[in-house]
Amino acid sequence: MLRSFQLLKKKLDKMEKRGEKVKMKLKRQSIRINDENEFFSRDALDIKEYMKVITCKSGKIILNEDIIYIYPLEKNPIWGALAPIVEFPETQEIFVRGNRVWATIRGRRYKVYIKNFEPEKTINKLVIKSGARIDYSKPQSEAEIDGWRLYFKLPLISDDIEMTATKVVNIPRLSKIIDPILAARLLMIILKPSVVVIVGPAGSGKTTLLSSLLDEITSIFPHLRISIIEQVKEIYLKNMSNIAYSKAGPNTSVTMLIRQSMRYERPDILVLGELRGEEIWSWIEAGRLGIAALTTYHSPNAKKAIFSMAELMRQSIKDATVETVMQLVDCIVVMKKFVVGGIIHREVEGVYLTYDDKLVALYKRGVHASEERFRRFFSERIMIGDFDSAYSLLKRKVQSSEF
């Protein structure tokens, strides 16, 4: 791997065309890795096992079916030896735990081997450069740098130093994530207005769906005023001209920002990037005042989300129950993540409306409720006009190239 990546690529292309297995003799020794993750030299390199050689600004990357080899060629002041994989545009996630590294590229998870990797030094540099606040009184922290969201953990809580880096992705069109009927119906539910929670495990696409929904709303109804409040910046919209954005910090709590937004910004739609704690009451208050309220929440399914949200409510009001949540939250969207053959799949598994203290499935695993049943949950007029006109408009937008 120290010599002639270009030659390796040419040989690989020829080999694939002929369907042959070729061994090439290198002018310099190549770097190999044994089962104990130790590097050693070898004169011959079996190139059949490699799929692609990539040249980045800071080094070289070789991919095979489930392993990536990284060879840094120059020092990067921020990312260190991780720079080549960070620079590769199709990298989506990087996970570091001690000296073990994994990466997600094009939805596939790879194990990563890096020559001369110093995890503690690399992570400490990223903590400093990103401005993350982490020490033994606060052993985990979040930050952002170069278009990547970072999450750090000290050995105090994880037995080893850890970092998760997630690339901030471009917002996909809503029609690329969900089918047209569901897209139109979700937009109608939000603009009813409603209190909507998007739930799912980490990495299931909650924030991506939320961003796509908001992006379509700003495109179709640019006059609507939207306020976004986050603790870590995750929501990126194409059009921010009519967006009020606030980020919580050490001296500005989420609850305070929600209250200030409702009082001074007067939004039509209030978005809380992620629901985490006592701010639940302030966020739900927006819905009670007739403002569309959206958020994401870590939970594997709708029922567990309701129970855990009731627990959050009881931190402030002791007699809050599951029924309290059902009365205050109008819609729960459930996201799922599957890993099949090393490839990550994300999808909307279900959409549920709360009605008479019950969850009513509007959509579940590809099956939609009838138009007649969907219509029952709406009055004649919603936030953007009468129901029939608004629904017809959204269905046309979803099914046309305008969307």
Tab-separated table of C-alpha atoms in Angstrom:
chain	number	residue	atom	x	y	z
A	1	MET	CA	0.000	0.000	0.000
A	2	LEU	CA	3.027	2.277	0.226
A	3	ARG	CA	3.607	2.135	-3.509
A	4	SER	CA	1.793	2.771	-6.772
A	5	PHE	CA	-1.922	3.054	-6.080
A	6	GLN	CA	-2.395	4.077	-9.704
A	7	LEU	CA	-0.726	0.880	-10.897
A	8	LEU	CA	-2.922	-1.103	-8.532
A	9	LYS	CA	-6.045	0.495	-9.964
A	10	LYS	CA	-5.000	-0.181	-13.578
A	11	LYS	CA	-4.267	-3.817	-12.782
A	12	LEU	CA	-7.594	-4.106	-10.985
A	13	ASP	CA	-9.507	-2.720	-13.970
A	14	LYS	CA	-7.801	-5.152	-16.357
A	15	MET	CA	-8.373	-8.058	-14.000
A	16	GLU	CA	-12.107	-7.282	-13.661
A	17	LYS	CA	-12.500	-7.135	-17.447
A	18	ARG	CA	-10.833	-10.537	-17.909
A	19	GLY	CA	-12.303	-12.114	-14.778
A	20	GLU	CA	-8.832	-13.144	-13.659
A	21	LYS	CA	-7.168	-13.308	-10.265
A	22	VAL	CA	-3.884	-11.452	-10.483
A	23	LYS	CA	-0.993	-11.020	-8.115
A	24	MET	CA	1.307	-8.097	-8.724
A	25	LYS	CA	4.893	-7.633	-7.585
A	26	LEU	CA	5.406	-4.221	-5.980
A	27	LYS	CA	8.606	-2.248	-6.374
A	28	ARG	CA	8.272	-1.398	-2.710
A	29	GLN	CA	6.797	-3.464	0.081
A	30	SER	CA	3.077	-3.217	0.714
A	31	ILE	CA	1.488	-2.851	4.118
A	32	ARG	CA	-0.690	-5.726	5.260
A	33	ILE	CA	-2.789	-6.281	8.382
A	34	ASN	CA	-3.159	-9.544	10.246
A	35	ASP	CA	-6.064	-10.755	12.383
A	36	GLU	CA	-4.609	-8.984	15.447
A	37	ASN	CA	-4.770	-5.636	13.584
A	38	GLU	CA	-0.954	-5.513	13.339
A	39	PHE	CA	0.725	-4.074	10.249
A	40	PHE	CA	3.481	-6.008	8.479
A	41	SER	CA	5.235	-5.849	5.103
A	42	ARG	CA	4.611	-8.019	2.075
A	43	ASP	CA	6.142	-7.959	-1.395
A	44	ALA	CA	3.118	-9.223	-3.332
A	45	LEU	CA	-0.421	-7.885	-3.189
A	46	ASP	CA	-3.423	-9.969	-4.207
A	47	ILE	CA	-5.532	-7.304	-5.881
A	48	LYS	CA	-8.560	-9.525	-6.470
A	49	GLU	CA	-9.711	-8.775	-2.928
A	50	TYR	CA	-9.822	-5.007	-3.549
A	51	MET	CA	-12.735	-3.223	-5.188
A	52	LYS	CA	-11.705	0.425	-5.413
A	53	VAL	CA	-8.716	2.697	-4.853
A	54	ILE	CA	-9.531	6.298	-3.951
A	55	THR	CA	-7.183	9.248	-3.910
A	56	CYS	CA	-8.068	12.083	-1.510
A	57	LYS	CA	-6.239	15.291	-0.677
A	58	SER	CA	-4.771	13.859	2.538
A	59	GLY	CA	-4.124	10.274	1.503
A	60	LYS	CA	-5.285	7.051	-0.130
A	61	ILE	CA	-8.215	4.768	0.584
A	62	ILE	CA	-8.610	1.143	-0.543
A	63	LEU	CA	-12.049	-0.469	-0.207
A	64	ASN	CA	-12.887	-4.124	-0.369
A	65	GLU	CA	-16.177	-5.828	0.448
A	66	ASP	CA	-16.222	-5.044	4.179
A	67	ILE	CA	-12.863	-3.444	5.070
A	68	ILE	CA	-11.259	-0.089	4.328
A	69	TYR	CA	-7.509	0.538	4.454
A	70	ILE	CA	-6.424	4.161	4.929
A	71	TYR	CA	-2.955	5.445	4.292
A	72	PRO	CA	-2.544	9.169	5.216
A	73	LEU	CA	0.011	10.963	3.039
A	74	GLU	CA	-0.001	14.357	4.753
A	75	LYS	CA	-0.865	15.718	8.186
A	76	ASN	CA	-4.283	17.282	8.653
A	77	PRO	CA	-4.468	19.869	11.478
A	78	ILE	CA	-8.030	18.956	12.451
A	79	TRP	CA	-8.821	15.343	11.570
A	80	GLY	CA	-5.331	13.846	11.664
A	81	ALA	CA	-5.153	10.321	10.188
A	82	LEU	CA	-8.945	10.276	9.734
A	83	ALA	CA	-8.715	13.017	7.072
A	84	PRO	CA	-8.842	10.773	3.942
A	85	ILE	CA	-12.076	9.080	5.019
A	86	VAL	CA	-13.548	12.453	6.069
A	87	GLU	CA	-12.668	13.985	2.686
A	88	PHE	CA	-14.262	11.123	0.743
A	89	PRO	CA	-17.659	12.644	-0.248
A	90	GLU	CA	-19.617	9.392	0.145
A	91	THR	CA	-18.645	8.835	3.797
A	92	GLN	CA	-21.703	9.257	6.031
A	93	GLU	CA	-20.566	8.215	9.528
A	94	ILE	CA	-17.328	7.475	11.381
A	95	PHE	CA	-17.190	5.596	14.699
A	96	VAL	CA	-14.067	5.464	16.858
A	97	ARG	CA	-13.780	3.400	20.019
A	98	GLY	CA	-10.219	3.211	21.316
A	99	ASN	CA	-8.074	2.097	18.368
A	100	ARG	CA	-11.021	0.491	16.571
A	101	VAL	CA	-12.662	2.420	13.730
A	102	TRP	CA	-15.741	1.827	11.570
A	103	ALA	CA	-17.265	3.925	8.804
A	104	THR	CA	-20.544	4.009	6.888
A	105	ILE	CA	-20.155	4.670	3.155
A	106	ARG	CA	-23.132	4.665	0.773
A	107	GLY	CA	-25.206	3.007	3.477
A	108	ARG	CA	-22.731	0.128	4.002
A	109	ARG	CA	-20.779	-0.369	7.250
A	110	TYR	CA	-17.006	-1.007	6.926
A	111	LYS	CA	-14.259	-1.830	9.387
A	112	VAL	CA	-11.415	0.669	8.988
A	113	TYR	CA	-7.672	0.127	9.381
A	114	ILE	CA	-5.450	3.223	9.569
A	115	LYS	CA	-1.674	3.228	9.544
A	116	ASN	CA	-0.181	5.011	12.598
A	117	PHE	CA	-3.573	5.942	14.032
A	118	GLU	CA	-3.460	7.664	17.433
A	119	PRO	CA	-7.092	7.767	18.613
A	120	GLU	CA	-6.629	9.730	21.827
A	121	LYS	CA	-4.516	12.397	20.164
A	122	THR	CA	-6.931	12.674	17.211
A	123	ILE	CA	-10.019	12.921	19.405
A	124	ASN	CA	-8.416	15.436	21.786
A	125	LYS	CA	-7.530	17.624	18.796
A	126	LEU	CA	-11.128	17.467	17.523
A	127	VAL	CA	-12.467	18.358	20.985
A	128	ILE	CA	-10.259	21.462	21.068
A	129	LYS	CA	-10.904	22.525	17.467
A	130	SER	CA	-14.690	22.041	17.730
A	131	GLY	CA	-14.966	23.845	21.071
A	132	ALA	CA	-16.635	20.883	22.771
A	133	ARG	CA	-16.853	21.085	26.565
A	134	ILE	CA	-15.878	17.754	28.070
A	135	ASP	CA	-14.140	16.713	31.274
A	136	TYR	CA	-14.693	14.260	34.117
A	137	SER	CA	-17.534	16.382	35.515
A	138	LYS	CA	-19.168	16.228	32.049
A	139	PRO	CA	-17.847	13.030	30.409
A	140	GLN	CA	-19.860	13.364	27.179
A	141	SER	CA	-20.257	16.264	24.807
A	142	GLU	CA	-21.575	17.269	21.385
A	143	ALA	CA	-20.121	19.682	18.844
A	144	GLU	CA	-19.951	20.475	15.151
A	145	ILE	CA	-17.040	21.086	12.792
A	146	ASP	CA	-16.555	21.176	9.001
A	147	GLY	CA	-20.132	20.045	8.342
A	148	TRP	CA	-19.869	17.065	10.727
A	149	ARG	CA	-21.780	16.503	13.978
A	150	LEU	CA	-19.503	15.093	16.694
A	151	TYR	CA	-20.336	13.173	19.858
A	152	PHE	CA	-17.555	12.458	22.372
A	153	LYS	CA	-17.454	10.087	25.363
A	154	LEU	CA	-14.710	9.690	27.963
A	155	PRO	CA	-13.637	6.264	29.325
A	156	LEU	CA	-15.396	7.170	32.585
A	157	ILE	CA	-18.729	6.159	31.042
A	158	SER	CA	-17.694	4.002	28.072
A	159	ASP	CA	-14.550	2.142	29.299
A	160	ASP	CA	-12.668	3.609	26.329
A	161	ILE	CA	-12.431	6.941	24.553
A	162	GLU	CA	-15.161	7.235	21.907
A	163	MET	CA	-16.228	9.521	19.102
A	164	THR	CA	-19.101	9.394	16.649
A	165	ALA	CA	-18.949	11.705	13.634
A	166	THR	CA	-22.026	12.090	11.413
A	167	LYS	CA	-21.943	14.094	8.204
A	168	VAL	CA	-24.632	16.718	7.780
A	169	VAL	CA	-26.344	15.471	4.626
A	170	ASN	CA	-28.151	17.373	1.906
A	171	ILE	CA	-31.892	17.379	2.428
A	172	PRO	CA	-33.561	14.786	0.186
A	173	ARG	CA	-36.865	15.622	-1.450
A	174	LEU	CA	-39.759	14.314	0.601
A	175	SER	CA	-40.933	12.193	-2.333
A	176	LYS	CA	-37.571	10.354	-2.206
A	177	ILE	CA	-38.171	9.262	1.412
A	178	ILE	CA	-41.884	8.410	1.489
A	179	ASP	CA	-44.600	7.737	-1.072
A	180	PRO	CA	-46.756	10.608	-2.417
A	181	ILE	CA	-49.923	9.775	-0.469
A	182	LEU	CA	-48.086	9.659	2.865
A	183	ALA	CA	-46.153	12.829	2.013
A	184	ALA	CA	-49.349	14.809	1.338
A	185	ARG	CA	-51.060	13.447	4.438
A	186	LEU	CA	-48.149	14.223	6.774
A	187	LEU	CA	-48.038	17.791	5.493
A	188	MET	CA	-51.809	18.086	6.047
A	189	ILE	CA	-51.470	16.786	9.617
A	190	ILE	CA	-48.730	19.309	10.419
A	191	LEU	CA	-50.710	22.186	8.915
A	192	LYS	CA	-53.927	21.243	10.709
A	193	PRO	CA	-52.094	22.415	12.992
A	194	SER	CA	-50.934	19.448	15.097
A	195	VAL	CA	-48.425	18.386	17.728
A	196	VAL	CA	-46.233	15.849	15.893
A	197	VAL	CA	-43.450	13.633	17.281
A	198	ILE	CA	-41.102	11.670	14.991
A	199	VAL	CA	-39.723	8.722	16.973
A	200	GLY	CA	-37.171	6.017	16.261
A	201	PRO	CA	-33.737	4.728	17.288
A	202	ALA	CA	-30.537	6.663	16.678
A	203	GLY	CA	-29.658	6.907	13.003
A	204	SER	CA	-33.119	5.919	11.775
A	205	GLY	CA	-33.658	9.127	9.774
A	206	LYS	CA	-35.815	11.161	12.193
A	207	THR	CA	-34.061	14.480	11.590
A	208	THR	CA	-33.782	13.817	7.846
A	209	LEU	CA	-37.561	13.315	7.600
A	210	LEU	CA	-38.187	16.396	9.761
A	211	SER	CA	-35.887	18.524	7.583
A	212	SER	CA	-37.528	17.264	4.372
A	213	LEU	CA	-41.002	18.056	5.706
A	214	LEU	CA	-39.929	21.572	6.682
A	215	ASP	CA	-38.163	22.109	3.366
A	216	GLU	CA	-41.323	21.266	1.430
A	217	ILE	CA	-43.463	23.484	3.654
A	218	THR	CA	-41.163	26.469	3.099
A	219	SER	CA	-41.185	25.761	-0.645
A	220	ILE	CA	-44.973	25.503	-1.005
A	221	PHE	CA	-45.985	28.020	1.695
A	222	PRO	CA	-43.116	30.551	1.975
A	223	HIS	CA	-45.320	32.974	3.956
A	224	LEU	CA	-45.477	30.653	6.993
A	225	ARG	CA	-43.221	31.660	9.885
A	226	ILE	CA	-41.118	28.825	11.356
A	227	SER	CA	-39.053	28.876	14.565
A	228	ILE	CA	-36.393	26.182	15.067
A	229	ILE	CA	-34.764	25.515	18.442
A	230	GLU	CA	-31.906	23.044	18.873
A	231	GLN	CA	-29.205	22.082	21.354
A	232	VAL	CA	-26.920	20.809	18.584
A	233	LYS	CA	-27.417	22.066	15.034
A	234	GLU	CA	-28.840	19.237	12.955
A	235	ILE	CA	-31.584	20.838	10.855
A	236	TYR	CA	-30.374	22.421	7.617
A	237	LEU	CA	-32.952	23.896	5.206
A	238	LYS	CA	-32.451	25.150	1.665
A	239	ASN	CA	-34.465	28.308	2.315
A	240	MET	CA	-33.823	29.950	5.694
A	241	SER	CA	-35.248	33.375	4.767
A	242	ASN	CA	-38.376	33.071	6.919
A	243	ILE	CA	-36.834	30.874	9.614
A	244	ALA	CA	-36.090	32.053	13.157
A	245	TYR	CA	-33.248	29.895	14.488
A	246	SER	CA	-32.071	29.555	18.103
A	247	LYS	CA	-29.436	27.309	19.641
A	248	ALA	CA	-29.432	26.494	23.351
A	249	GLY	CA	-26.222	26.955	25.319
A	250	PRO	CA	-24.884	26.926	28.879
A	251	ASN	CA	-26.803	30.109	29.745
A	252	THR	CA	-29.832	29.671	27.498
A	253	SER	CA	-32.068	26.693	28.216
A	254	VAL	CA	-34.344	25.099	25.617
A	255	THR	CA	-37.374	25.936	27.751
A	256	MET	CA	-36.446	29.618	27.836
A	257	LEU	CA	-35.906	29.707	24.055
A	258	ILE	CA	-39.291	28.051	23.414
A	259	ARG	CA	-41.070	30.598	25.603
A	260	GLN	CA	-39.240	33.516	24.004
A	261	SER	CA	-40.028	32.171	20.536
A	262	MET	CA	-43.755	31.961	21.250
A	263	ARG	CA	-43.809	35.405	22.826
A	264	TYR	CA	-41.630	37.396	20.415
A	265	GLU	CA	-41.264	35.444	17.149
A	266	ARG	CA	-44.908	34.319	16.973
A	267	PRO	CA	-44.303	31.310	14.703
A	268	ASP	CA	-46.895	29.361	12.737
A	269	ILE	CA	-44.717	26.270	13.228
A	270	LEU	CA	-42.453	25.645	16.237
A	271	VAL	CA	-39.738	23.016	15.752
A	272	LEU	CA	-37.726	21.501	18.593
A	273	GLY	CA	-34.793	19.588	17.081
A	274	GLU	CA	-34.885	16.871	19.747
A	275	LEU	CA	-37.061	16.390	22.813
A	276	ARG	CA	-34.868	15.414	25.762
A	277	GLY	CA	-36.244	16.546	29.105
A	278	GLU	CA	-38.255	19.077	31.058
A	279	GLU	CA	-38.813	21.296	27.979
A	280	ILE	CA	-41.633	18.927	26.988
A	281	TRP	CA	-44.257	21.109	28.681
A	282	SER	CA	-43.127	24.305	26.970
A	283	TRP	CA	-43.049	22.560	23.594
A	284	ILE	CA	-46.529	21.063	24.017
A	285	GLU	CA	-47.837	24.447	25.176
A	286	ALA	CA	-47.230	25.694	21.623
A	287	GLY	CA	-49.679	23.089	20.327
A	288	ARG	CA	-52.268	24.089	22.901
A	289	LEU	CA	-52.003	27.672	21.623
A	290	GLY	CA	-52.788	26.602	18.050
A	291	ILE	CA	-49.201	26.473	16.776
A	292	ALA	CA	-47.984	23.453	14.808
A	293	ALA	CA	-45.326	21.829	17.038
A	294	LEU	CA	-42.805	19.293	15.712
A	295	THR	CA	-39.942	17.405	17.332
A	296	THR	CA	-37.921	14.176	17.235
A	297	TYR	CA	-37.636	11.718	20.114
A	298	HIS	CA	-35.510	8.626	20.751
A	299	SER	CA	-37.833	5.657	21.186
A	300	PRO	CA	-38.203	2.339	19.309
A	301	ASN	CA	-41.983	2.523	18.817
A	302	ALA	CA	-45.093	4.622	19.457
A	303	LYS	CA	-46.225	2.935	22.681
A	304	LYS	CA	-42.844	3.153	24.370
A	305	ALA	CA	-42.584	6.776	23.242
A	306	ILE	CA	-45.858	7.583	24.988
A	307	PHE	CA	-44.805	5.882	28.236
A	308	SER	CA	-41.392	7.564	28.335
A	309	MET	CA	-42.868	10.979	27.471
A	310	ALA	CA	-45.254	10.544	30.404
A	311	GLU	CA	-42.190	9.965	32.596
A	312	LEU	CA	-40.701	13.237	31.349
A	313	MET	CA	-43.936	15.050	32.143
A	314	ARG	CA	-43.967	13.645	35.677
A	315	GLN	CA	-40.675	15.416	36.386
A	316	SER	CA	-42.715	18.623	36.520
A	317	ILE	CA	-46.288	17.458	37.155
A	318	LYS	CA	-46.509	14.347	39.310
A	319	ASP	CA	-49.954	13.211	38.162
A	320	ALA	CA	-49.151	13.222	34.404
A	321	THR	CA	-50.161	9.925	32.802
A	322	VAL	CA	-50.117	8.090	29.489
A	323	GLU	CA	-53.574	9.538	28.885
A	324	THR	CA	-52.095	13.031	29.354
A	325	VAL	CA	-49.652	12.376	26.513
A	326	MET	CA	-52.413	10.986	24.289
A	327	GLN	CA	-54.511	14.095	24.874
A	328	LEU	CA	-51.682	16.517	24.086
A	329	VAL	CA	-49.804	14.791	21.224
A	330	ASP	CA	-51.754	14.514	17.960
A	331	CYS	CA	-49.507	12.386	15.767
A	332	ILE	CA	-46.591	9.951	16.184
A	333	VAL	CA	-44.427	9.017	13.196
A	334	VAL	CA	-42.309	5.882	13.731
A	335	MET	CA	-38.980	5.494	11.903
A	336	LYS	CA	-37.084	2.207	11.638
A	337	LYS	CA	-33.512	1.282	10.755
A	338	PHE	CA	-32.526	-2.136	9.371
A	339	VAL	CA	-29.064	-3.519	8.583
A	340	VAL	CA	-29.302	-6.203	5.907
A	341	GLY	CA	-26.139	-7.640	4.390
A	342	GLY	CA	-24.121	-4.795	5.847
A	343	ILE	CA	-26.345	-2.180	4.134
A	344	ILE	CA	-28.397	0.247	6.251
A	345	HIS	CA	-32.052	0.798	5.307
A	346	ARG	CA	-34.279	3.498	6.835
A	347	GLU	CA	-38.012	3.885	6.432
A	348	VAL	CA	-41.233	5.200	7.940
A	349	GLU	CA	-42.788	2.153	9.578
A	350	GLY	CA	-45.986	3.748	10.815
A	351	VAL	CA	-47.959	6.959	11.326
A	352	TYR	CA	-50.423	7.063	14.217
A	353	LEU	CA	-53.025	9.641	15.224
A	354	THR	CA	-54.247	9.844	18.822
A	355	TYR	CA	-58.033	9.657	19.118
A	356	ASP	CA	-60.101	8.920	22.240
A	357	ASP	CA	-56.929	7.908	24.129
A	358	LYS	CA	-56.090	5.353	21.438
A	359	LEU	CA	-53.525	5.119	18.651
A	360	VAL	CA	-55.175	4.976	15.239
A	361	ALA	CA	-52.953	3.751	12.380
A	362	LEU	CA	-53.035	6.145	9.441
A	363	TYR	CA	-50.193	4.227	7.779
A	364	LYS	CA	-48.482	0.965	8.720
A	365	ARG	CA	-45.842	-0.956	6.750
A	366	GLY	CA	-46.978	0.200	3.335
A	367	VAL	CA	-50.738	0.154	3.991
A	368	HIS	CA	-52.654	3.468	4.027
A	369	ALA	CA	-55.945	4.244	5.739
A	370	SER	CA	-58.771	5.071	3.317
A	371	GLU	CA	-59.390	8.649	2.187
A	372	GLU	CA	-62.715	8.618	4.028
A	373	ARG	CA	-61.075	7.605	7.311
A	374	PHE	CA	-58.292	10.176	6.899
A	375	ARG	CA	-60.850	12.942	6.253
A	376	ARG	CA	-62.638	12.216	9.570
A	377	PHE	CA	-59.762	13.663	11.588
A	378	PHE	CA	-60.069	17.141	10.050
A	379	SER	CA	-62.497	20.038	10.278
A	380	GLU	CA	-63.516	22.044	7.214
A	381	ARG	CA	-60.687	24.555	7.663
A	382	ILE	CA	-57.024	24.134	8.570
A	383	MET	CA	-54.104	26.557	8.962
A	384	ILE	CA	-53.677	27.122	5.212
A	385	GLY	CA	-57.354	27.266	4.137
A	386	ASP	CA	-60.214	24.851	3.589
A	387	PHE	CA	-59.421	21.154	3.774
A	388	ASP	CA	-60.387	20.105	0.243
A	389	SER	CA	-58.429	22.852	-1.523
A	390	ALA	CA	-55.334	22.371	0.650
A	391	TYR	CA	-55.349	18.580	0.289
A	392	SER	CA	-55.811	18.782	-3.497
A	393	LEU	CA	-52.937	21.281	-3.744
A	394	LEU	CA	-50.561	19.122	-1.718
A	395	LYS	CA	-51.405	15.966	-3.663
A	396	ARG	CA	-50.731	17.789	-6.933
A	397	LYS	CA	-47.422	19.147	-5.629
A	398	VAL	CA	-46.322	15.735	-4.387
A	399	GLN	CA	-47.126	13.988	-7.658
A	400	SER	CA	-45.643	16.663	-9.929
A	401	SER	CA	-42.092	17.762	-10.643
A	402	GLU	CA	-42.796	21.004	-8.751
A	403	PHE	CA	-42.439	19.144	-5.470
